[in-house]
PDB file of C-alpha atoms in Angstrom:
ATOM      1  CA  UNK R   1      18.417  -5.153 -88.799  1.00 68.00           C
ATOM      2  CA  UNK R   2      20.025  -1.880 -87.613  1.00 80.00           C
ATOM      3  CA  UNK R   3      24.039  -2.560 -86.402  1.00 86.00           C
ATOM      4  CA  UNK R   4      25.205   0.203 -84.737  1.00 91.00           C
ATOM      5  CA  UNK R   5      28.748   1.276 -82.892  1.00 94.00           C
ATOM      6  CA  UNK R   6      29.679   1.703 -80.083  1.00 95.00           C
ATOM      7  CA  UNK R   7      29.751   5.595 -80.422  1.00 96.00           C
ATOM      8  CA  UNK R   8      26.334   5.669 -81.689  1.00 96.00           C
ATOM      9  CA  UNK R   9      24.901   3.344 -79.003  1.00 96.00           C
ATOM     10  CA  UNK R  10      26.445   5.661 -76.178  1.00 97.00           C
ATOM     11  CA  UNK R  11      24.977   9.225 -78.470  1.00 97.00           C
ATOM     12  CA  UNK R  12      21.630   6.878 -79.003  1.00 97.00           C
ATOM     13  CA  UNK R  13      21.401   5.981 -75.185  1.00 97.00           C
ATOM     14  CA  UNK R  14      22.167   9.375 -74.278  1.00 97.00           C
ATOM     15  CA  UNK R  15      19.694  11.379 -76.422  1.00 97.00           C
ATOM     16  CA  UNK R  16      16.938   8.969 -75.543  1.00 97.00           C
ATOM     17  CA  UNK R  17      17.642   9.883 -71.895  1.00 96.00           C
ATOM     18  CA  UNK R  18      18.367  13.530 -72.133  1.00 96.00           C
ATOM     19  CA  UNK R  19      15.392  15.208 -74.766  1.00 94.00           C
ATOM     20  CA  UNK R  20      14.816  13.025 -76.874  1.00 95.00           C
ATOM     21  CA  UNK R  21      11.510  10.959 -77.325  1.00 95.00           C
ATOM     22  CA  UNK R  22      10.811   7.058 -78.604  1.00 96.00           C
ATOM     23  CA  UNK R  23       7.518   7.525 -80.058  1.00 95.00           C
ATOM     24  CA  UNK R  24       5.836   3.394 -80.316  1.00 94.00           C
ATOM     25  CA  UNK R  25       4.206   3.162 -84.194  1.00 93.00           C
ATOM     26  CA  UNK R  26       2.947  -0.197 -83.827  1.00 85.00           C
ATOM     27  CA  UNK R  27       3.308  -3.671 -82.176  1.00 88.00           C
ATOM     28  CA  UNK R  28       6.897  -3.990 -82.295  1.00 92.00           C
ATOM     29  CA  UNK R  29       8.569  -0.875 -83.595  1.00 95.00           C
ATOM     30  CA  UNK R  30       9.041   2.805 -82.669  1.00 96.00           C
ATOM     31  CA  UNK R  31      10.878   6.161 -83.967  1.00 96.00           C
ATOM     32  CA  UNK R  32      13.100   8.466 -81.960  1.00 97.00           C
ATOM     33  CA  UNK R  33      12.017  12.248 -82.707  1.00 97.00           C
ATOM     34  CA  UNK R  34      14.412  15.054 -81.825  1.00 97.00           C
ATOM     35  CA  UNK R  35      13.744  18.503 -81.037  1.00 95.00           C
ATOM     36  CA  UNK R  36      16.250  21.165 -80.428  1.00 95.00           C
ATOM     37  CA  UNK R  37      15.918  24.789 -80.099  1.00 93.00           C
ATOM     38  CA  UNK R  38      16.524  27.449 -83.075  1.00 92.00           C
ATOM     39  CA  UNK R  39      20.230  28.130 -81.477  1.00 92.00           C
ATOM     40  CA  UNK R  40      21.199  24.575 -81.354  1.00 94.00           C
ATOM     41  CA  UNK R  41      20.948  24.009 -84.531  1.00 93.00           C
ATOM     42  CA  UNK R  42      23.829  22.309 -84.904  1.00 94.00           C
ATOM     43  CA  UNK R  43      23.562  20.047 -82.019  1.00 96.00           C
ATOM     44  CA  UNK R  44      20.455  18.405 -83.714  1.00 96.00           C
ATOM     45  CA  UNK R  45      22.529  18.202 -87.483  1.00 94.00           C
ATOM     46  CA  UNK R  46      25.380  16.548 -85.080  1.00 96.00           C
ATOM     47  CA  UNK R  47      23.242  14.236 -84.012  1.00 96.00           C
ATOM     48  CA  UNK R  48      21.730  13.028 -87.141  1.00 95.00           C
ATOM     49  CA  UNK R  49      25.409  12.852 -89.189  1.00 94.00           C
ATOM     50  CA  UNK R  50      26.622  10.511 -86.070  1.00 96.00           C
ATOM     51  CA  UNK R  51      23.124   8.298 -86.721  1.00 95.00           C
ATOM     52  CA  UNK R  52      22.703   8.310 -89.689  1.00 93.00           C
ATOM     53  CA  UNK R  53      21.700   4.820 -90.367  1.00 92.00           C
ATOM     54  CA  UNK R  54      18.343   5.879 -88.738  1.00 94.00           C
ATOM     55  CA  UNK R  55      17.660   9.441 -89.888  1.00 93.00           C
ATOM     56  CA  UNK R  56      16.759  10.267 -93.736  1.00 90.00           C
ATOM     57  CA  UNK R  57      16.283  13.726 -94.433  1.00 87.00           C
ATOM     58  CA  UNK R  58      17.124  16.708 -92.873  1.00 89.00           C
ATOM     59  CA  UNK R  59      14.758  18.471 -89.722  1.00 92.00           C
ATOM     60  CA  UNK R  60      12.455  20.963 -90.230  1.00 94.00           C
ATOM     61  CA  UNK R  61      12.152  24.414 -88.550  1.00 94.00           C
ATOM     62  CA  UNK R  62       8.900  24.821 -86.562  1.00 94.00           C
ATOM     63  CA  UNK R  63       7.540  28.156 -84.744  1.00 94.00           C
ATOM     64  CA  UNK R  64       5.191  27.665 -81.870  1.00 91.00           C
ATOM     65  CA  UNK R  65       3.390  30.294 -80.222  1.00 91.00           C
ATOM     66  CA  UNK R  66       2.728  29.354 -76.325  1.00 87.00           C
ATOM     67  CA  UNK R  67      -0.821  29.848 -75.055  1.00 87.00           C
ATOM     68  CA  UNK R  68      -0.458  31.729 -72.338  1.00 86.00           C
ATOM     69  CA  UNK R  69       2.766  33.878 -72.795  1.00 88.00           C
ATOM     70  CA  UNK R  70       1.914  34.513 -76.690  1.00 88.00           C
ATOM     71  CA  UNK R  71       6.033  33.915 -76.717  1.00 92.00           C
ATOM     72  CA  UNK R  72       7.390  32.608 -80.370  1.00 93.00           C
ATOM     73  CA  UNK R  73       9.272  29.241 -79.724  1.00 90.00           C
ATOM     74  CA  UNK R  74      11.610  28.532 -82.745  1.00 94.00           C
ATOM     75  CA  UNK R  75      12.881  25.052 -83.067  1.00 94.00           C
ATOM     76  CA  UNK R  76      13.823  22.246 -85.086  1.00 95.00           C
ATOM     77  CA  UNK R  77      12.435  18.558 -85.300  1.00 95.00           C
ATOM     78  CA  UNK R  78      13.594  15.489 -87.132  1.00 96.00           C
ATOM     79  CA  UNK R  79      11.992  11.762 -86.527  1.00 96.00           C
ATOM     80  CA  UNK R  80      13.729   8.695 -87.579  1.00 96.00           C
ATOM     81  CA  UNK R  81      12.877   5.986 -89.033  1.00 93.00           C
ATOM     82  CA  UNK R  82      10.270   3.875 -87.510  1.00 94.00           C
ATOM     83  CA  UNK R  83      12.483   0.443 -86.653  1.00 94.00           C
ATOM     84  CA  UNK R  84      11.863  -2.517 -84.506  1.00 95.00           C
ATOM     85  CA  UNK R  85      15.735  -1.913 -83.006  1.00 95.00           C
ATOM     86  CA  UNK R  86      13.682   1.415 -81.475  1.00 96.00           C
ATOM     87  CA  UNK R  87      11.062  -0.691 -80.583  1.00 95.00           C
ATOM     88  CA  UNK R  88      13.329  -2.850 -78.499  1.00 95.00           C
ATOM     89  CA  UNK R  89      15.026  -0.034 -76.873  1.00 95.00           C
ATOM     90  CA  UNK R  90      11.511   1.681 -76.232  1.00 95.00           C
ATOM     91  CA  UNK R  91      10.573  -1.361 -74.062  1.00 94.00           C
ATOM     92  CA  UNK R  92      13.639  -0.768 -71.754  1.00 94.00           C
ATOM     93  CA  UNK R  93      13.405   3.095 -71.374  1.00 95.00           C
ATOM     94  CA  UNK R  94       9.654   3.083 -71.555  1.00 93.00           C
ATOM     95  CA  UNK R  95       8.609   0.164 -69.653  1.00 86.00           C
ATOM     96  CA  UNK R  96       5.884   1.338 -67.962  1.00 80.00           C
ATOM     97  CA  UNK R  97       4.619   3.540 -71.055  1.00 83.00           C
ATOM     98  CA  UNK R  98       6.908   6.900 -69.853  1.00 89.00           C
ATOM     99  CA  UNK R  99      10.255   7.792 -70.027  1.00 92.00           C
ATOM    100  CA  UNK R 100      11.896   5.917 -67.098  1.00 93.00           C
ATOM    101  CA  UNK R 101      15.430   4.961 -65.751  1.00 95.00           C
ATOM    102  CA  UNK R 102      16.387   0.896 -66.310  1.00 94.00           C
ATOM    103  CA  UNK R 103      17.787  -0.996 -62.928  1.00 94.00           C
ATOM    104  CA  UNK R 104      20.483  -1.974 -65.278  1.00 95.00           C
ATOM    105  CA  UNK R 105      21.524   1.544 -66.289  1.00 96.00           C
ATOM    106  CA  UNK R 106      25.121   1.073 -65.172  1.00 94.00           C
ATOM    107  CA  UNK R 107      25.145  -1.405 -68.893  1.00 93.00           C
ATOM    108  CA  UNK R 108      24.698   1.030 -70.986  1.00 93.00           C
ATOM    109  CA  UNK R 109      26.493   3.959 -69.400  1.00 96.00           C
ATOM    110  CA  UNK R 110      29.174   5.494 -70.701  1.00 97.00           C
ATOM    111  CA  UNK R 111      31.762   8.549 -71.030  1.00 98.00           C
ATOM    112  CA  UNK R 112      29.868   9.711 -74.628  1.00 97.00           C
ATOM    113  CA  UNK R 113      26.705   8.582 -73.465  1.00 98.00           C
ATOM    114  CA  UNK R 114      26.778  11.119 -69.860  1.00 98.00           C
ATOM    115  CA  UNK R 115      27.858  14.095 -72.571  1.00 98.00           C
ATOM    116  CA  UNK R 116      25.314  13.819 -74.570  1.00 98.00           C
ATOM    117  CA  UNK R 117      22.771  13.170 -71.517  1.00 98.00           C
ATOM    118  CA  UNK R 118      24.878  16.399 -70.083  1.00 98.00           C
ATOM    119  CA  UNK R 119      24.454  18.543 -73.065  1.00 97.00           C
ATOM    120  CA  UNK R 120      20.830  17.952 -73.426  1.00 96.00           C
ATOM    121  CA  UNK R 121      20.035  18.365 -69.776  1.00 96.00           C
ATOM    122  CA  UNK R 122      22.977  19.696 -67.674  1.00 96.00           C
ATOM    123  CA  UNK R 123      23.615  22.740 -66.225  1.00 96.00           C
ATOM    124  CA  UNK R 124      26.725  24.322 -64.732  1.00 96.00           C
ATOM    125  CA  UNK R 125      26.388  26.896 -62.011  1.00 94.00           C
ATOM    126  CA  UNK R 126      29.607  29.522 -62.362  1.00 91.00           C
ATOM    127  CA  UNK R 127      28.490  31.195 -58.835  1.00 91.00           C
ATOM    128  CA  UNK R 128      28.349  27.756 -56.941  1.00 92.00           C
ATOM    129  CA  UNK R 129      31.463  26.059 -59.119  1.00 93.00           C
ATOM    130  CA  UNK R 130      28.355  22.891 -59.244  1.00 95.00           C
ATOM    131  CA  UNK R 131      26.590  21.075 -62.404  1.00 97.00           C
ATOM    132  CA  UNK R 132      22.978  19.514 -62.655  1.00 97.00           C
ATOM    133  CA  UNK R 133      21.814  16.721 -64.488  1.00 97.00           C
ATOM    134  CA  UNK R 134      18.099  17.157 -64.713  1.00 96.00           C
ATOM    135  CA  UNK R 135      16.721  14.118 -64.991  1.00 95.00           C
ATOM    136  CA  UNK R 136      12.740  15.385 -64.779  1.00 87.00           C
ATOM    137  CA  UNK R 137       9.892  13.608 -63.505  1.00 89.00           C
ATOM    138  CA  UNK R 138      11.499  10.460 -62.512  1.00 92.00           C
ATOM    139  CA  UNK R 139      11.214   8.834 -59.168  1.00 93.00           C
ATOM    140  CA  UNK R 140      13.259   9.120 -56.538  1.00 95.00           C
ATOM    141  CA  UNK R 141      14.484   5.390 -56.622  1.00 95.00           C
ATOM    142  CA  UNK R 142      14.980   6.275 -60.363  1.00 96.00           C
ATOM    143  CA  UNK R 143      17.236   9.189 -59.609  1.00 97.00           C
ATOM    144  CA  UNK R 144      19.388   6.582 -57.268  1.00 97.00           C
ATOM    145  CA  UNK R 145      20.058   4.486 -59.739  1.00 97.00           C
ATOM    146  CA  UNK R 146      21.687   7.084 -61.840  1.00 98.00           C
ATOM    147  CA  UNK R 147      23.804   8.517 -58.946  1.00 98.00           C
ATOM    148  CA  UNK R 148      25.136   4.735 -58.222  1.00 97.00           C
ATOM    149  CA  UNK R 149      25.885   4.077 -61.845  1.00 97.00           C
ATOM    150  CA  UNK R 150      27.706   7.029 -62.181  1.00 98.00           C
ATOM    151  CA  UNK R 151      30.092   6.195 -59.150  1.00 98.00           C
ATOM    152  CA  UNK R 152      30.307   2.370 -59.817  1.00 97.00           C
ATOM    153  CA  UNK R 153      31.108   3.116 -63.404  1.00 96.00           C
ATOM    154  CA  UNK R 154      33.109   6.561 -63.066  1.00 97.00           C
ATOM    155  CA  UNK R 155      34.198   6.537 -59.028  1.00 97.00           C
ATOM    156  CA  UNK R 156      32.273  10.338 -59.575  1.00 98.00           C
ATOM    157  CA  UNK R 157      29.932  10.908 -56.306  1.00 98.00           C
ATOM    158  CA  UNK R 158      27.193  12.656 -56.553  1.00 98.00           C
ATOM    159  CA  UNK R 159      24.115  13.512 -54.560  1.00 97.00           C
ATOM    160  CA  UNK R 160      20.393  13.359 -55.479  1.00 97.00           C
ATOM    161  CA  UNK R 161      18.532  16.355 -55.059  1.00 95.00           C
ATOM    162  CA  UNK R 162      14.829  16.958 -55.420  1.00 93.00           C
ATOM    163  CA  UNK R 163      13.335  20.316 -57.123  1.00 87.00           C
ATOM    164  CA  UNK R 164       9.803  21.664 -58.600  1.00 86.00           C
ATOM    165  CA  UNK R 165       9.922  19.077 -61.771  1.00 83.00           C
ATOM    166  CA  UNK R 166      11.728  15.926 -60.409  1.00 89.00           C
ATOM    167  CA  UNK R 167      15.142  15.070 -59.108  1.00 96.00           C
ATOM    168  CA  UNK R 168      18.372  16.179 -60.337  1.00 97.00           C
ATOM    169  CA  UNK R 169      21.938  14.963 -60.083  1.00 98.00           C
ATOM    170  CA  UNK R 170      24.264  17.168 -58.219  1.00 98.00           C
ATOM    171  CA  UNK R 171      27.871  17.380 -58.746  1.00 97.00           C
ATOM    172  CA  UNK R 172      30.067  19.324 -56.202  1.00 96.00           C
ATOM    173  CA  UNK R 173      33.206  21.488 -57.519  1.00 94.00           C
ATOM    174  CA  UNK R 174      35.680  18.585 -57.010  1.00 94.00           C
ATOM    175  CA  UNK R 175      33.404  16.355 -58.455  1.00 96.00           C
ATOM    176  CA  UNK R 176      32.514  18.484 -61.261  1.00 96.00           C
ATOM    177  CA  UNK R 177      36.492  18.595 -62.717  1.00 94.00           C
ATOM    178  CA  UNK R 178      35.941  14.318 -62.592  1.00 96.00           C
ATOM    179  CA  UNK R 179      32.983  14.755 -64.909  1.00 97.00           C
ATOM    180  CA  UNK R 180      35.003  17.321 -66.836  1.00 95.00           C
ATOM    181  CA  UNK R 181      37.737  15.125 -67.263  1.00 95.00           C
ATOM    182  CA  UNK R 182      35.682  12.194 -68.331  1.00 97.00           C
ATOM    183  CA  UNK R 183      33.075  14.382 -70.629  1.00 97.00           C
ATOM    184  CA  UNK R 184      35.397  16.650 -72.316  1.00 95.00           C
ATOM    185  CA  UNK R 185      36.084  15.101 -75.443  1.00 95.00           C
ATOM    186  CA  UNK R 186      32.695  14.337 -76.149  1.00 96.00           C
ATOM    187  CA  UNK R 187      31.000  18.058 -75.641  1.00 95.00           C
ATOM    188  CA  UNK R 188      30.780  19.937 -78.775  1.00 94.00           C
ATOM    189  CA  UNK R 189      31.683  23.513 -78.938  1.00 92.00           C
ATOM    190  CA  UNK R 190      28.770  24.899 -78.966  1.00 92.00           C
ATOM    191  CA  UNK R 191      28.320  23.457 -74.813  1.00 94.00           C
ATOM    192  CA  UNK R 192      31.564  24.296 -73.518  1.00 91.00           C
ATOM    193  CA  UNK R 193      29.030  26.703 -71.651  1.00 91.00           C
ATOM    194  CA  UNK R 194      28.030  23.852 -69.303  1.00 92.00           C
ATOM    195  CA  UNK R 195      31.420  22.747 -68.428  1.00 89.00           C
ATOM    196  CA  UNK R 196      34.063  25.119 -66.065  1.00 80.00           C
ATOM    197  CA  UNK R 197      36.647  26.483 -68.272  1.00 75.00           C
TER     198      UNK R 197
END
């Protein structure tokens, strides 16, 4: 049986929320893939070193030409082993066969596990001094829950805000230095970007 820490619960949790996928290969058991853009390279390598008890290998560099916009999409992929531990956590973040929000997210949040939700799907508005946490094609109820974990866990308050793909978590200026403070040891380099300097 997989035993991991507490670090690489909160990068685990955080990844499966943010882009990555839990993929169910049979009954019981399931793999997490990965797939990161060409320039975030080493965000994917990062995140294989920290779980390493479930990633052999190293990822593989893919181009993809889209359909319509004949644009070259450079990327790299990685899949995990195929574990019943994934299988377990598939049932709670896939329980009704898509990538949903648990009731009891406020468990498993933490500081590490918001950055690396952040860094996969954040965004930090310099004009409006605001973040995003794009949390896709989630319900609205869904989207609640994260806003109420967030402030039970991390007194931050945020608002829920609905766009073309899904809801999003808003984060005012004043609220954005709390998430800052909280995040900022766990955002690698490569995403100070997303945070306000």
């Amino acid at each position: 049986m997989i035993s991991l820490s507490k670090e690489q619960e909160s990068i685990l949790f955080g990844t499966i929320l943010g882009d990555g996928y839990l993929q169910k290969t049979g009954e019981n058991n399931a793999r997490l893939r990965l797939e990161h853009g060409y320039k975030q390279k080493e965000y994917i390598f990062w995140k294989i070193e920290k779980l390493n008890q479930l990633f052999q290998g190293k990822p593989i560099y893919l181009e993809r030409i889209h359909p319509l916009t004949k644009r070259t999409y450079k990327y790299y992929r990685h899949q995990s082993q195929s574990t019943p531990y994934l299988g377990k956590l598939r049932n709670i973040f896939y329980s009704e066969g898509k990538k949903t929000i648990p009731e009891n997210l406020e468990k498993y949040i933490t500081p590490q596990m918001l950055a690396v939700w952040y860094m996969d799907d954040g965004y930090y508005y310099l004009r409006d001094k605001c973040s995003y946490l794009y949390l896709g094609n989630v319900s609205e109820k869904e989207a609640d829950i994260v806003s109420l974990a967030i402030l039970k866990k991390f007194k931050i308050q945020t608002r829920v805000k609905q766009k073309k793909k899904g809801f999003a978590i808003y984060f005012s200026h004043s609220q954005v230095e709390k998430l800052k403070l909280l995040i900022k040891d766990y955002i690698i380099n490569y995403f100070n970007y997303k945070l306000p300097s």
